[in-house]
PDB file of C-alpha atoms in Angstrom:
ATOM      1  CA  MET A  20      73.914   7.102   0.860  1.00  0.00           C
ATOM      2  CA  LEU A  21      71.256   6.973  -1.846  1.00  0.00           C
ATOM      3  CA  ALA A  22      68.709   4.917   0.211  1.00  0.00           C
ATOM      4  CA  PRO A  23      67.018   7.771   2.064  1.00  0.00           C
ATOM      5  CA  PRO A  24      65.913   9.655  -1.187  1.00  0.00           C
ATOM      6  CA  VAL A  25      64.500   6.358  -2.513  1.00  0.00           C
ATOM      7  CA  VAL A  26      62.428   5.963   0.681  1.00  0.00           C
ATOM      8  CA  THR A  27      61.369   9.571   0.371  1.00  0.00           C
ATOM      9  CA  ILE A  28      60.331   9.169  -3.253  1.00  0.00           C
ATOM     10  CA  GLY A  29      58.384   5.932  -2.286  1.00  0.00           C
ATOM     11  CA  VAL A  30      56.417   7.818   0.410  1.00  0.00           C
ATOM     12  CA  ALA A  31      55.754  10.574  -2.022  1.00  0.00           C
ATOM     13  CA  VAL A  32      54.258   8.226  -4.504  1.00  0.00           C
ATOM     14  CA  ALA A  33      52.284   6.452  -1.985  1.00  0.00           C
ATOM     15  CA  LYS A  34      50.852   9.747  -0.813  1.00  0.00           C
ATOM     16  CA  LEU A  35      50.043  10.713  -4.457  1.00  0.00           C
ATOM     17  CA  LEU A  36      48.183   7.319  -5.017  1.00  0.00           C
ATOM     18  CA  TYR A  37      46.313   7.784  -1.743  1.00  0.00           C
ATOM     19  CA  ASP A  38      45.185  11.355  -2.700  1.00  0.00           C
ATOM     20  CA  GLU A  39      44.195  10.196  -6.221  1.00  0.00           C
ATOM     21  CA  ASN A  40      42.151   7.327  -4.629  1.00  0.00           C
ATOM     22  CA  GLU A  41      40.366   9.666  -2.361  1.00  0.00           C
ATOM     23  CA  LYS A  42      39.567  12.081  -5.207  1.00  0.00           C
ATOM     24  CA  ASN A  43      38.093   9.183  -7.080  1.00  0.00           C
ATOM     25  CA  LYS A  44      36.011   8.194  -4.131  1.00  0.00           C
ATOM     26  CA  LYS A  45      34.591  11.639  -3.858  1.00  0.00           C
ATOM     27  CA  ARG A  46      34.094  11.832  -7.593  1.00  0.00           C
ATOM     28  CA  ASN A  47      32.069   8.546  -7.797  1.00  0.00           C
ATOM     29  CA  ALA A  48      30.069   9.529  -4.582  1.00  0.00           C
ATOM     30  CA  SER A  49      29.107  12.795  -6.470  1.00  0.00           C
ATOM     31  CA  LYS A  50      28.081  10.829  -9.618  1.00  0.00           C
ATOM     32  CA  ASN A  51      26.113   8.319  -7.528  1.00  0.00           C
ATOM     33  CA  SER A  52      24.274  10.929  -5.604  1.00  0.00           C
ATOM     34  CA  GLY A  53      21.977  11.695  -8.467  1.00  0.00           C
ATOM     35  CA  LYS A  54      21.210   8.149  -9.298  1.00  0.00           C
ATOM     36  CA  LYS A  55      18.108   6.303  -8.294  1.00  0.00           C
ATOM     37  CA  LYS A  56      18.150   5.265  -4.657  1.00  0.00           C
ATOM     38  CA  PRO A  57      17.758   1.628  -3.802  1.00  0.00           C
ATOM     39  CA  ALA A  58      14.120   0.445  -3.414  1.00  0.00           C
ATOM     40  CA  GLN A  59      12.501   0.923  -0.095  1.00  0.00           C
ATOM     41  CA  GLN A  60      10.399  -1.841   1.394  1.00  0.00           C
ATOM     42  CA  LYS A  61       6.708  -1.346   2.185  1.00  0.00           C
ATOM     43  CA  THR A  62       4.000  -3.910   3.152  1.00  0.00           C
ATOM     44  CA  VAL A  63       0.303  -3.435   2.576  1.00  0.00           C
ATOM     45  CA  ALA A  64      -2.403  -5.723   3.991  1.00  0.00           C
ATOM     46  CA  ILE A  65      -5.794  -5.818   2.164  1.00  0.00           C
ATOM     47  CA  LEU A  66      -8.622  -6.661   4.611  1.00  0.00           C
ATOM     48  CA  GLY A  67     -12.355  -6.564   4.537  1.00  0.00           C
ATOM     49  CA  PRO A  68     -15.334  -9.066   4.165  1.00  0.00           C
ATOM     50  CA  ARG A  69     -15.823 -11.389   1.227  1.00  0.00           C
ATOM     51  CA  GLY A  70     -16.917  -9.787  -1.978  1.00  0.00           C
ATOM     52  CA  SER A  71     -15.641  -6.297  -1.022  1.00  0.00           C
ATOM     53  CA  GLY A  72     -13.144  -5.926  -3.875  1.00  0.00           C
ATOM     54  CA  LYS A  73      -9.931  -6.842  -2.019  1.00  0.00           C
ATOM     55  CA  SER A  74      -8.527  -9.035  -4.939  1.00  0.00           C
ATOM     56  CA  SER A  75      -9.440  -6.327  -7.523  1.00  0.00           C
ATOM     57  CA  LEU A  76      -7.522  -3.784  -5.428  1.00  0.00           C
ATOM     58  CA  VAL A  77      -4.534  -6.091  -5.203  1.00  0.00           C
ATOM     59  CA  GLN A  78      -4.451  -6.441  -8.991  1.00  0.00           C
ATOM     60  CA  LEU A  79      -4.769  -2.745  -9.524  1.00  0.00           C
ATOM     61  CA  LEU A  80      -1.683  -2.202  -7.268  1.00  0.00           C
ATOM     62  CA  VAL A  81       0.256  -5.071  -9.061  1.00  0.00           C
ATOM     63  CA  ASN A  82      -0.813  -4.849 -12.611  1.00  0.00           C
ATOM     64  CA  GLY A  83      -2.537  -1.523 -12.863  1.00  0.00           C
ATOM     65  CA  ARG A  84      -5.884  -3.032 -13.960  1.00  0.00           C
ATOM     66  CA  VAL A  85      -8.710  -5.243 -12.696  1.00  0.00           C
ATOM     67  CA  PRO A  86      -8.943  -8.704 -14.518  1.00  0.00           C
ATOM     68  CA  ASP A  87     -12.200  -9.779 -16.205  1.00  0.00           C
ATOM     69  CA  VAL A  88     -12.483 -12.590 -13.734  1.00  0.00           C
ATOM     70  CA  VAL A  89     -11.507 -12.326 -10.115  1.00  0.00           C
ATOM     71  CA  ARG A  90     -11.522 -15.425  -8.003  1.00  0.00           C
ATOM     72  CA  PRO A  91     -12.211 -15.360  -4.241  1.00  0.00           C
ATOM     73  CA  THR A  92      -9.081 -15.403  -1.875  1.00  0.00           C
ATOM     74  CA  ASN A  93      -8.411 -18.474   0.140  1.00  0.00           C
ATOM     75  CA  PHE A  94      -6.508 -17.864   3.393  1.00  0.00           C
ATOM     76  CA  LEU A  95      -3.644 -15.597   2.682  1.00  0.00           C
ATOM     77  CA  GLU A  96      -2.148 -14.708  -0.612  1.00  0.00           C
ATOM     78  CA  THR A  97       0.966 -12.418  -1.183  1.00  0.00           C
ATOM     79  CA  GLU A  98       1.866 -10.475  -4.254  1.00  0.00           C
ATOM     80  CA  HIS A  99       4.917  -8.408  -4.996  1.00  0.00           C
ATOM     81  CA  SER A 100       5.229  -5.201  -7.068  1.00  0.00           C
ATOM     82  CA  THR A 101       7.412  -2.109  -7.459  1.00  0.00           C
ATOM     83  CA  THR A 102       6.105   1.368  -7.564  1.00  0.00           C
ATOM     84  CA  ARG A 103       7.309   5.047  -7.188  1.00  0.00           C
ATOM     85  CA  LEU A 104       6.383   7.016  -4.192  1.00  0.00           C
ATOM     86  CA  GLY A 105       7.662  10.622  -4.900  1.00  0.00           C
ATOM     87  CA  LYS A 106      11.372  10.276  -5.682  1.00  0.00           C
ATOM     88  CA  HIS A 107      11.750   6.766  -4.328  1.00  0.00           C
ATOM     89  CA  GLU A 108      11.251   3.572  -5.926  1.00  0.00           C
ATOM     90  CA  VAL A 109       9.459   1.190  -3.449  1.00  0.00           C
ATOM     91  CA  ALA A 110       9.214  -2.552  -3.397  1.00  0.00           C
ATOM     92  CA  LEU A 111       5.643  -3.504  -2.338  1.00  0.00           C
ATOM     93  CA  THR A 112       4.660  -6.659  -0.521  1.00  0.00           C
ATOM     94  CA  ILE A 113       0.871  -6.936  -0.620  1.00  0.00           C
ATOM     95  CA  HIS A 114      -1.016  -9.418   1.684  1.00  0.00           C
ATOM     96  CA  ASP A 115      -4.476 -10.381   0.357  1.00  0.00           C
ATOM     97  CA  VAL A 116      -6.408 -12.015   3.150  1.00  0.00           C
ATOM     98  CA  SER A 117      -9.656 -13.982   2.863  1.00  0.00           C
ATOM     99  CA  GLY A 118     -12.639 -12.140   4.145  1.00  0.00           C
ATOM    100  CA  ASP A 119     -14.021 -15.274   5.732  1.00  0.00           C
ATOM    101  CA  PRO A 120     -14.350 -14.962   9.599  1.00  0.00           C
ATOM    102  CA  SER A 121     -12.188 -18.090   9.941  1.00  0.00           C
ATOM    103  CA  SER A 122      -9.277 -16.027   8.681  1.00  0.00           C
ATOM    104  CA  ARG A 123      -9.255 -13.549  11.434  1.00  0.00           C
ATOM    105  CA  LYS A 124      -5.907 -14.742  12.689  1.00  0.00           C
ATOM    106  CA  GLN A 125      -4.360 -14.064   9.393  1.00  0.00           C
ATOM    107  CA  TRP A 126      -5.963 -10.661   9.479  1.00  0.00           C
ATOM    108  CA  LYS A 127      -4.086  -9.908  12.699  1.00  0.00           C
ATOM    109  CA  SER A 128      -0.759 -11.143  11.572  1.00  0.00           C
ATOM    110  CA  ALA A 129      -0.934  -9.412   8.211  1.00  0.00           C
ATOM    111  CA  ALA A 130      -1.966  -6.169   9.664  1.00  0.00           C
ATOM    112  CA  LYS A 131       0.755  -6.263  12.467  1.00  0.00           C
ATOM    113  CA  ALA A 132       3.386  -6.633   9.676  1.00  0.00           C
ATOM    114  CA  ALA A 133       1.987  -3.931   7.456  1.00  0.00           C
ATOM    115  CA  ASN A 134       2.969  -0.302   6.967  1.00  0.00           C
ATOM    116  CA  LEU A 135      -0.551   0.367   5.664  1.00  0.00           C
ATOM    117  CA  VAL A 136      -3.986  -1.436   5.850  1.00  0.00           C
ATOM    118  CA  VAL A 137      -6.454  -1.117   3.152  1.00  0.00           C
ATOM    119  CA  PHE A 138      -9.805  -2.056   4.608  1.00  0.00           C
ATOM    120  CA  ALA A 139     -12.437  -2.660   1.773  1.00  0.00           C
ATOM    121  CA  ILE A 140     -16.188  -2.790   2.051  1.00  0.00           C
ATOM    122  CA  SER A 141     -18.722  -2.902  -0.888  1.00  0.00           C
ATOM    123  CA  ALA A 142     -21.351  -0.292  -1.523  1.00  0.00           C
ATOM    124  CA  GLU A 143     -23.820  -3.112  -1.397  1.00  0.00           C
ATOM    125  CA  ALA A 144     -22.783  -3.864   2.213  1.00  0.00           C
ATOM    126  CA  VAL A 145     -23.419  -0.240   3.122  1.00  0.00           C
ATOM    127  CA  LEU A 146     -26.979  -0.358   1.513  1.00  0.00           C
ATOM    128  CA  THR A 147     -28.258  -3.746   2.768  1.00  0.00           C
ATOM    129  CA  ASP A 148     -28.797  -4.712   6.351  1.00  0.00           C
ATOM    130  CA  ASP A 149     -27.166  -8.256   6.055  1.00  0.00           C
ATOM    131  CA  GLY A 150     -24.131  -6.873   4.204  1.00  0.00           C
ATOM    132  CA  TYR A 151     -23.732  -4.037   6.689  1.00  0.00           C
ATOM    133  CA  GLU A 152     -23.872  -6.373   9.795  1.00  0.00           C
ATOM    134  CA  THR A 153     -21.052  -8.449   8.088  1.00  0.00           C
ATOM    135  CA  ALA A 154     -19.002  -5.347   7.447  1.00  0.00           C
ATOM    136  CA  ARG A 155     -19.585  -3.852  10.891  1.00  0.00           C
ATOM    137  CA  SER A 156     -18.511  -7.195  12.491  1.00  0.00           C
ATOM    138  CA  ALA A 157     -15.305  -7.295  10.333  1.00  0.00           C
ATOM    139  CA  ALA A 158     -14.640  -3.569  11.254  1.00  0.00           C
ATOM    140  CA  ASN A 159     -15.193  -4.193  14.973  1.00  0.00           C
ATOM    141  CA  PHE A 160     -12.597  -6.980  14.904  1.00  0.00           C
ATOM    142  CA  TYR A 161      -9.924  -4.939  13.044  1.00  0.00           C
ATOM    143  CA  GLY A 162     -10.695  -1.851  15.125  1.00  0.00           C
ATOM    144  CA  GLY A 163     -10.132  -3.835  18.315  1.00  0.00           C
ATOM    145  CA  LEU A 164      -6.708  -5.015  17.562  1.00  0.00           C
ATOM    146  CA  ASP A 165      -4.144  -3.918  20.056  1.00  0.00           C
ATOM    147  CA  PHE A 166      -1.973  -1.976  17.588  1.00  0.00           C
ATOM    148  CA  LYS A 167      -2.505   0.928  15.182  1.00  0.00           C
ATOM    149  CA  ARG A 168      -1.752   1.020  11.498  1.00  0.00           C
ATOM    150  CA  ARG A 169      -2.503   3.764   9.136  1.00  0.00           C
ATOM    151  CA  THR A 170      -5.748   2.659   7.454  1.00  0.00           C
ATOM    152  CA  VAL A 171      -7.543   3.599   4.224  1.00  0.00           C
ATOM    153  CA  LEU A 172     -11.239   2.671   3.901  1.00  0.00           C
ATOM    154  CA  VAL A 173     -12.254   1.831   0.375  1.00  0.00           C
ATOM    155  CA  VAL A 174     -15.968   1.668  -0.584  1.00  0.00           C
ATOM    156  CA  SER A 175     -15.566  -0.457  -3.701  1.00  0.00           C
ATOM    157  CA  HIS A 176     -18.159  -1.450  -6.311  1.00  0.00           C
ATOM    158  CA  ALA A 177     -19.614   2.025  -5.971  1.00  0.00           C
ATOM    159  CA  ASP A 178     -21.540   1.333  -9.157  1.00  0.00           C
ATOM    160  CA  MET A 179     -23.869  -0.869  -7.139  1.00  0.00           C
ATOM    161  CA  ALA A 180     -25.113   2.213  -5.307  1.00  0.00           C
ATOM    162  CA  GLU A 181     -28.519   3.796  -5.886  1.00  0.00           C
ATOM    163  CA  PRO A 182     -29.386   6.154  -7.411  1.00  0.00           C
ATOM    164  CA  GLN A 183     -27.054   5.736 -10.345  1.00  0.00           C
ATOM    165  CA  THR A 184     -26.084   9.426 -10.606  1.00  0.00           C
ATOM    166  CA  SER A 185     -23.023  11.656 -10.563  1.00  0.00           C
ATOM    167  CA  GLU A 186     -23.664  12.248  -6.951  1.00  0.00           C
ATOM    168  CA  THR A 187     -23.512   8.589  -6.014  1.00  0.00           C
ATOM    169  CA  TYR A 188     -19.863   8.698  -4.674  1.00  0.00           C
ATOM    170  CA  GLU A 189     -20.474  11.743  -2.543  1.00  0.00           C
ATOM    171  CA  HIS A 190     -23.652  10.146  -1.238  1.00  0.00           C
ATOM    172  CA  LEU A 191     -21.638   7.006  -0.203  1.00  0.00           C
ATOM    173  CA  LEU A 192     -18.866   9.038   1.410  1.00  0.00           C
ATOM    174  CA  ASN A 193     -21.261  10.800   3.502  1.00  0.00           C
ATOM    175  CA  HIS A 194     -23.473   7.763   4.323  1.00  0.00           C
ATOM    176  CA  VAL A 195     -24.027   7.279   8.072  1.00  0.00           C
ATOM    177  CA  ARG A 196     -23.004   3.688   7.810  1.00  0.00           C
ATOM    178  CA  VAL A 197     -19.772   4.596   6.038  1.00  0.00           C
ATOM    179  CA  LYS A 198     -18.892   7.109   8.731  1.00  0.00           C
ATOM    180  CA  THR A 199     -19.566   4.536  11.402  1.00  0.00           C
ATOM    181  CA  LEU A 200     -17.287   1.984   9.615  1.00  0.00           C
ATOM    182  CA  PHE A 201     -14.686   4.624   9.074  1.00  0.00           C
ATOM    183  CA  LYS A 202     -14.527   5.268  12.830  1.00  0.00           C
ATOM    184  CA  LEU A 203     -14.602   1.619  13.798  1.00  0.00           C
ATOM    185  CA  VAL A 204     -11.533   0.774  11.737  1.00  0.00           C
ATOM    186  CA  GLY A 205      -9.809   3.965  12.716  1.00  0.00           C
ATOM    187  CA  ALA A 206      -9.284   5.012   9.202  1.00  0.00           C
ATOM    188  CA  LYS A 207      -7.360   8.204   8.138  1.00  0.00           C
ATOM    189  CA  ASP A 208      -8.293   8.111   4.454  1.00  0.00           C
ATOM    190  CA  LEU A 209     -11.546   7.377   2.632  1.00  0.00           C
ATOM    191  CA  VAL A 210     -12.324   6.783  -1.063  1.00  0.00           C
ATOM    192  CA  ALA A 211     -15.348   5.417  -2.967  1.00  0.00           C
ATOM    193  CA  ALA A 212     -14.648   3.753  -6.298  1.00  0.00           C
ATOM    194  CA  ASN A 213     -16.256   1.774  -9.082  1.00  0.00           C
ATOM    195  CA  LEU A 214     -13.371  -0.666  -9.704  1.00  0.00           C
ATOM    196  CA  LEU A 215     -14.329  -1.225 -13.259  1.00  0.00           C
ATOM    197  CA  LYS A 216     -13.997   2.469 -14.218  1.00  0.00           C
ATOM    198  CA  HIS A 217     -10.520   3.847 -15.010  1.00  0.00           C
ATOM    199  CA  ALA A 218     -11.023   7.249 -13.426  1.00  0.00           C
ATOM    200  CA  ASP A 219     -12.157   5.658 -10.132  1.00  0.00           C
ATOM    201  CA  GLN A 220      -9.350   3.071 -10.323  1.00  0.00           C
ATOM    202  CA  SER A 221      -6.845   5.918 -10.478  1.00  0.00           C
ATOM    203  CA  ARG A 222      -8.501   7.736  -7.541  1.00  0.00           C
ATOM    204  CA  ALA A 223      -8.322   4.674  -5.386  1.00  0.00           C
ATOM    205  CA  ILE A 224      -4.721   3.981  -6.277  1.00  0.00           C
ATOM    206  CA  ILE A 225      -3.708   7.570  -5.704  1.00  0.00           C
ATOM    207  CA  THR A 226      -5.448   7.506  -2.273  1.00  0.00           C
ATOM    208  CA  ILE A 227      -3.547   4.340  -1.367  1.00  0.00           C
ATOM    209  CA  ARG A 228      -0.208   5.485  -2.648  1.00  0.00           C
ATOM    210  CA  THR A 229      -0.457   8.836  -0.792  1.00  0.00           C
ATOM    211  CA  ALA A 230      -1.209   7.002   2.441  1.00  0.00           C
ATOM    212  CA  LEU A 231       1.941   4.855   1.899  1.00  0.00           C
ATOM    213  CA  LYS A 232       4.405   7.784   1.754  1.00  0.00           C
TER     214      LYS A 232
END
């Protein structure tokens, strides 16, 4: 005759344990809600002609500085880094593709896989006819790809521009050739930077990170 109460007590204990378990789940969920969220994944492709500062931009994104010696990129090289975009920690995969015309297939595959394309040209390319023709050819190829990616146009090595005045960067940003290249690559953002100058490095990185959000 004592069996039913034992069963009843067993059920009651099980319910208490279940309720406590549910409370713990809610409590842990509440605690974890304020913790840093898992890293998001973003991919950046750095494209542009040879000598346009692509590898310097990669090192800025990865290490926060430009090394004293930057070697030319052969084919496709990939770097990994972690950064913060707003409240989120983001794991970056950065594809640095050679600017040689023989690497155009790698350009296409890298750009297709990217969340953001950074297209670099040098100030020298804007100001010299031969350099400009090379930059325009590269921009034509990228602009003609059959997909769209958000693109930042970086006019690097802005210290090469003439005249050497505080108005140099504004002069570059408004240069007719820069405007033409901007349209050809379908860029949404534009920045000119002397990649050896800290303030300009920061401006370039802020532009790229903002475009990544």
